[in-house]
CSV table of C-alpha atoms in Angstrom, one decimal:
chain,number,residue,atom,x,y,z
N,1,HIS,CA,0.0,0.0,0.0
N,2,THR,CA,1.7,3.2,-1.2
N,3,GLN,CA,0.4,5.5,1.5
N,4,ALA,CA,1.5,3.0,4.2
N,5,TYR,CA,5.0,3.4,2.7
N,6,PHE,CA,4.7,7.2,2.8
N,7,SER,CA,3.9,7.1,6.5
N,8,LYS,CA,7.4,5.7,7.1
N,9,LEU,CA,8.9,8.9,5.5
N,10,GLY,CA,7.4,11.2,8.1
N,11,PRO,CA,4.0,12.9,9.0
N,12,SER,CA,1.5,13.4,6.2
N,13,GLU,CA,2.0,17.2,6.5
N,14,SER,CA,5.8,16.8,5.8
N,15,ALA,CA,7.1,18.4,2.6
N,16,LEU,CA,8.3,15.0,1.3
N,17,ALA,CA,5.0,13.3,1.8
N,18,GLN,CA,3.1,16.1,0.1
N,19,PHE,CA,5.5,16.0,-2.8
N,20,LEU,CA,5.1,12.3,-3.3
N,21,TYR,CA,1.4,12.0,-2.7
N,22,PRO,CA,0.2,12.8,-6.3
N,23,PHE,CA,2.5,10.1,-7.7
N,24,ALA,CA,0.6,7.4,-5.7
N,25,TRP,CA,-1.9,7.0,-8.5
N,26,ARG,CA,-3.1,3.6,-7.4
N,27,ASP,CA,-4.3,5.2,-4.1
N,28,VAL,CA,-4.9,8.8,-5.3
N,29,VAL,CA,-7.2,10.4,-7.7
N,30,PHE,CA,-5.1,13.1,-9.4
N,31,TRP,CA,-6.4,15.6,-11.9
N,32,PHE,CA,-3.8,17.9,-13.5
N,33,ASP,CA,-4.7,20.4,-16.3
N,34,ASP,CA,-2.0,22.3,-18.0
N,35,PHE,CA,-4.6,23.6,-20.5
N,36,THR,CA,-2.6,22.4,-23.6
N,37,GLN,CA,-5.7,21.3,-25.4
N,38,GLY,CA,-5.4,24.1,-28.1
N,39,ASP,CA,-7.5,27.1,-28.7
N,40,ALA,CA,-10.6,25.2,-29.9
N,41,ALA,CA,-10.9,23.2,-26.6
N,42,ASN,CA,-14.2,23.4,-24.8
N,43,LEU,CA,-13.5,23.9,-21.1
N,44,ALA,CA,-17.2,23.4,-20.4
N,45,ASP,CA,-16.6,19.7,-21.0
N,46,HIS,CA,-14.7,19.5,-17.7
N,47,TYR,CA,-15.7,22.6,-15.7
N,48,THR,CA,-18.5,25.0,-15.0
N,49,LEU,CA,-17.7,28.5,-16.3
N,50,GLY,CA,-19.5,31.2,-14.4
N,51,THR,CA,-19.7,34.6,-16.0
N,52,ASP,CA,-21.7,37.8,-15.5
N,53,ALA,CA,-23.2,39.4,-18.6
N,54,GLY,CA,-20.2,41.6,-19.4
N,55,SER,CA,-17.5,39.0,-18.7
N,56,THR,CA,-15.6,36.8,-21.2
N,57,ALA,CA,-15.6,33.2,-20.0
N,58,PHE,CA,-12.4,31.3,-19.4
N,59,ALA,CA,-11.0,29.8,-22.6
N,60,THR,CA,-7.7,28.4,-23.8
N,61,VAL,CA,-5.4,31.0,-25.4
N,62,ALA,CA,-2.5,30.7,-27.8
N,63,GLY,CA,1.0,30.2,-26.5
N,64,LEU,CA,3.5,27.6,-25.5
N,65,SER,CA,2.9,25.4,-22.4
N,66,GLY,CA,-0.8,26.1,-22.2
N,67,ARG,CA,-3.0,28.5,-20.2
N,68,ILE,CA,-6.6,29.8,-20.0
N,69,GLN,CA,-7.9,33.3,-19.8
N,70,GLY,CA,-11.0,35.0,-18.7
N,71,THR,CA,-11.9,38.7,-18.5
N,72,THR,CA,-14.3,40.7,-16.3
N,73,GLU,CA,-16.3,43.6,-17.5
N,74,ALA,CA,-15.1,47.1,-16.5
N,75,ALA,CA,-17.9,47.3,-14.0
N,76,ALA,CA,-18.3,46.8,-10.2
N,77,ALA,CA,-19.6,43.4,-9.1
N,78,ASP,CA,-18.7,41.7,-12.5
N,79,PHE,CA,-17.2,38.3,-12.0
N,80,VAL,CA,-15.6,35.5,-14.0
N,81,ALA,CA,-15.3,32.0,-12.5
N,82,ILE,CA,-14.2,28.4,-13.2
N,83,LEU,CA,-15.2,25.5,-11.0
N,84,THR,CA,-15.3,21.7,-10.9
N,85,SER,CA,-18.3,19.5,-9.9
N,86,ALA,CA,-18.7,18.6,-6.2
N,87,ASP,CA,-16.3,15.6,-6.3
N,88,TRP,CA,-13.9,16.5,-3.5
N,89,GLU,CA,-14.0,15.7,0.2
N,90,GLY,CA,-11.9,16.6,3.2
N,91,ASP,CA,-12.3,13.1,4.5
N,92,ARG,CA,-10.5,11.9,1.4
N,93,SER,CA,-7.7,14.4,1.9
N,94,ALA,CA,-8.8,16.7,-0.9
N,95,GLY,CA,-6.2,19.2,-2.0
N,96,GLN,CA,-5.5,21.5,-5.0
N,97,GLU,CA,-3.0,24.0,-6.3
N,98,MET,CA,-3.6,26.6,-9.0
N,99,ARG,CA,-0.9,28.8,-10.6
N,100,TRP,CA,-2.6,32.0,-11.9
N,101,GLN,CA,-2.4,35.8,-12.2
N,102,ILE,CA,-4.4,39.0,-12.6
N,103,ASN,CA,-3.2,41.8,-14.9
N,104,ASN,CA,-4.1,44.5,-12.2
N,105,ASN,CA,-4.7,43.7,-8.6
N,106,ASP,CA,-6.3,47.1,-7.7
N,107,ASN,CA,-10.1,47.2,-7.1
N,108,VAL,CA,-10.3,43.4,-7.2
N,109,CYS,CA,-12.1,40.6,-5.3
N,110,TRP,CA,-11.2,37.0,-5.6
N,111,GLU,CA,-11.5,33.6,-3.9
N,112,GLN,CA,-9.6,30.4,-4.7
N,113,GLY,CA,-10.1,27.0,-2.9
N,114,PHE,CA,-13.0,24.7,-2.0
N,115,THR,CA,-16.7,25.4,-1.2
N,116,ASP,CA,-19.8,23.3,-1.3
N,117,PRO,CA,-22.0,24.2,-4.3
N,118,LEU,CA,-23.1,27.8,-4.3
N,119,THR,CA,-26.4,29.4,-5.2
N,120,ASP,CA,-24.8,31.7,-7.8
N,121,ASP,CA,-21.5,30.7,-9.4
N,122,THR,CA,-20.8,34.3,-10.3
N,123,LEU,CA,-20.6,35.4,-6.7
N,124,GLY,CA,-18.1,34.3,-4.0
N,125,ALA,CA,-18.8,32.6,-0.7
N,126,LEU,CA,-17.3,35.4,1.5
N,127,ASN,CA,-19.7,38.2,2.3
N,128,ASP,CA,-17.2,40.1,4.5
N,129,ILE,CA,-13.5,39.3,4.9
N,130,ASP,CA,-12.9,41.7,7.8
N,131,THR,CA,-15.3,39.8,10.1
N,132,PRO,CA,-16.0,36.8,7.9
N,133,THR,CA,-19.5,35.8,7.2
N,134,ILE,CA,-20.4,33.0,4.7
N,135,THR,CA,-23.1,33.7,2.1
N,136,ASN,CA,-24.4,32.6,-1.3
N,137,GLY,CA,-25.7,29.2,0.0
N,138,ALA,CA,-22.3,28.0,1.2
N,139,THR,CA,-21.9,26.1,4.5
N,140,ASP,CA,-18.5,24.5,4.1
N,141,VAL,CA,-15.6,26.7,2.9
N,142,ALA,CA,-11.8,26.6,2.7
N,143,VAL,CA,-10.6,29.5,0.5
N,144,ILE,CA,-7.8,32.0,0.1
N,145,GLY,CA,-9.5,35.3,-0.7
N,146,LEU,CA,-9.0,39.0,-1.1
N,147,GLN,CA,-11.4,42.0,-1.1
N,148,SER,CA,-9.9,45.3,-2.1
N,149,ASP,CA,-12.9,47.2,-0.8
N,150,ALA,CA,-12.6,45.8,2.7
N,151,THR,CA,-10.6,47.2,5.6
N,152,LEU,CA,-8.3,44.3,5.1
N,153,THR,CA,-7.0,44.8,1.6
N,154,THR,CA,-4.6,41.9,1.6
N,155,ALA,CA,-5.2,38.1,1.3
N,156,ALA,CA,-6.6,35.9,4.1
N,157,PHE,CA,-7.4,32.2,4.5
N,158,VAL,CA,-11.0,31.5,5.6
N,159,THR,CA,-12.7,28.3,6.7
N,160,ASP,CA,-16.1,27.4,7.9
N,161,GLY,CA,-18.1,24.1,8.4
N,162,THR,CA,-21.6,22.8,8.5
N,163,THR,CA,-22.0,22.2,12.3
N,164,SER,CA,-21.9,24.7,15.1
N,165,CYS,CA,-18.5,23.5,16.4
N,166,TYR,CA,-16.9,24.7,13.1
N,167,ASN,CA,-16.9,28.4,13.5
N,168,THR,CA,-16.0,30.8,10.7
N,169,THR,CA,-12.2,31.4,11.1
N,170,LYS,CA,-9.9,33.8,9.3
N,171,THR,CA,-6.1,34.0,9.2
N,172,ASP,CA,-4.5,37.1,7.5
N,173,LEU,CA,-1.8,36.0,5.1
N,174,GLY,CA,0.7,38.7,6.0
N,175,THR,CA,0.4,41.6,3.5
N,176,TYR,CA,0.1,39.4,0.4
N,177,VAL,CA,-1.7,41.0,-2.5
N,178,GLY,CA,-0.1,39.6,-5.7
N,179,THR,CA,2.0,41.3,-8.3
N,180,ASN,CA,0.3,42.6,-11.5
N,181,SER,CA,0.7,40.1,-14.4
N,182,VAL,CA,3.0,37.8,-12.4
N,183,MET,CA,2.1,34.2,-11.8
N,184,HIS,CA,1.7,33.0,-8.2
N,185,ALA,CA,0.3,29.7,-6.8
N,186,THR,CA,-2.4,29.2,-4.2
N,187,ARG,CA,-2.8,25.8,-2.6
N,188,VAL,CA,-5.6,24.5,-0.2
N,189,GLN,CA,-5.2,21.2,1.5
N,190,ILE,CA,-7.9,19.5,3.6
N,191,LYS,CA,-7.3,16.6,5.9
N,192,GLY,CA,-10.5,15.4,7.6
N,193,ASP,CA,-11.9,18.4,9.3
N,194,ALA,CA,-8.6,20.4,9.2
N,195,ALA,CA,-7.5,22.7,6.3
N,196,ALA,CA,-4.5,24.7,5.4
N,197,GLY,CA,-3.8,27.4,2.9
N,198,PHE,CA,-0.6,28.3,1.2
N,199,VAL,CA,0.6,31.1,-1.2
N,200,PHE,CA,3.7,30.6,-3.4
N,201,ASP,CA,5.4,33.2,-5.5
N,202,THR,CA,6.3,32.8,-9.2
N,203,ASN,CA,9.4,30.8,-8.3
N,204,PHE,CA,7.4,28.5,-6.0
N,205,VAL,CA,8.9,30.0,-2.8
N,206,LEU,CA,6.4,29.8,0.0
N,207,GLN,CA,5.2,33.3,0.9
N,208,GLN,CA,2.4,32.7,3.4
N,209,GLN,CA,0.6,29.8,5.1
N,210,ALA,CA,-2.2,29.2,7.6
N,211,GLN,CA,-3.5,26.1,9.3
N,212,HIS,CA,-7.0,25.7,10.7
N,213,GLY,CA,-8.3,22.7,12.5
N,214,ALA,CA,-5.8,20.6,14.4
N,215,LEU,CA,-4.9,23.4,16.8
N,216,THR,CA,-7.7,25.9,16.6
N,217,ALA,CA,-10.6,23.4,16.5
N,218,CYS,CA,-12.2,25.5,13.7
N,219,SER,CA,-12.2,24.3,10.2
N,220,ILE,CA,-14.4,22.5,7.6
N,221,GLU,CA,-16.7,19.4,7.8
N,222,GLY,CA,-14.7,16.7,6.1
N,223,TRP,CA,-17.6,14.6,4.8
N,224,THR,CA,-19.1,17.5,2.7
N,225,ASP,CA,-18.9,17.2,-1.1
N,226,LEU,CA,-17.0,20.2,-2.3
N,227,THR,CA,-16.3,22.0,-5.6
N,228,ALA,CA,-12.9,23.5,-6.4
N,229,ARG,CA,-13.1,27.0,-7.8
N,230,LEU,CA,-11.6,30.3,-8.7
N,231,ILE,CA,-13.7,33.5,-8.9
N,232,VAL,CA,-12.3,37.0,-9.7
N,233,GLY,CA,-14.3,40.2,-9.9
N,234,VAL,CA,-14.2,43.9,-9.9
N,235,VAL,CA,-15.0,46.2,-7.0
N,236,GLY,CA,-15.5,49.9,-7.6
N,237,ALA,CA,-15.0,51.7,-10.9
N,238,CYS,CA,-11.9,50.5,-12.8
N,239,ALA,CA,-10.7,48.7,-15.9
N,240,ALA,CA,-11.6,45.1,-16.7
N,241,LYS,CA,-9.5,42.4,-15.1
N,242,VAL,CA,-7.7,39.9,-17.3
N,243,VAL,CA,-7.2,36.6,-15.4
N,244,GLN,CA,-4.9,33.8,-16.6
N,245,VAL,CA,-4.5,30.3,-15.2
N,246,ASP,CA,-1.3,28.4,-16.0
N,247,TYR,CA,-2.3,25.0,-14.4
N,248,TRP,CA,-4.7,23.5,-12.0
N,249,ALA,CA,-3.9,20.3,-10.0
N,250,LEU,CA,-6.5,18.5,-7.8
N,251,TRP,CA,-6.1,15.3,-5.7
N,252,GLN,CA,-7.7,13.1,-3.0
N,253,ASP,CA,-7.7,9.5,-1.8
N,254,ARG,CA,-9.2,7.1,-4.3
N,255,ARG,CA,-12.6,5.7,-3.5
N,256,ALA,CA,-12.5,2.2,-2.1
N,257,ILE,CA,-14.1,-0.4,-4.5
């Protein structure tokens, strides 16, 4: 059993175990999309594409090594989103990493991570990042988010769960905002009812991290079926936001047969 072997290398949270985990394909479901399908590819075959009326939905764009691009309208509360079906569970150690960028990080609102299915896929799950409240039909959330129009104008990691013992919890991720038109990677890893968020720079150097659950007793309900998603929108009056995604990796323990 591959994971039994991994346990001999150190705890499941160790860097080596996390690096090797996706390669254990007999025990692990691993989805990696480098978006190299070509310009004519239909992303809707694999994802739900949420867009407001003035947005341009995510689509593959020309260029070596593959990427996708979506564009918001130059209007407040206009969003563009991409998400999976609700196939991921914390009790199966669901995790994901996305490498992506925004052309201009001013007057922007975004969330990247896991939520249960939302009422409206063109809106986020966080109503207020200063004193986090969960909205849009969500009950279970583990996302890295940013809201430029809040008092906190830098990124934070937010979790919440179905039952009353899982209180909405936020950890500020330093002063991380993101650099215009520069790729960064966001990773969310869930283990049972615990969750962690990580931000890496363009050279994959860890910038910020936060852990909820094991020590704080506040995280996400592990049995809830979750979608993986990215949503980016405009706050205030400003130019449209051009969002590019370089890759998206998702993984979890394989279902027992």
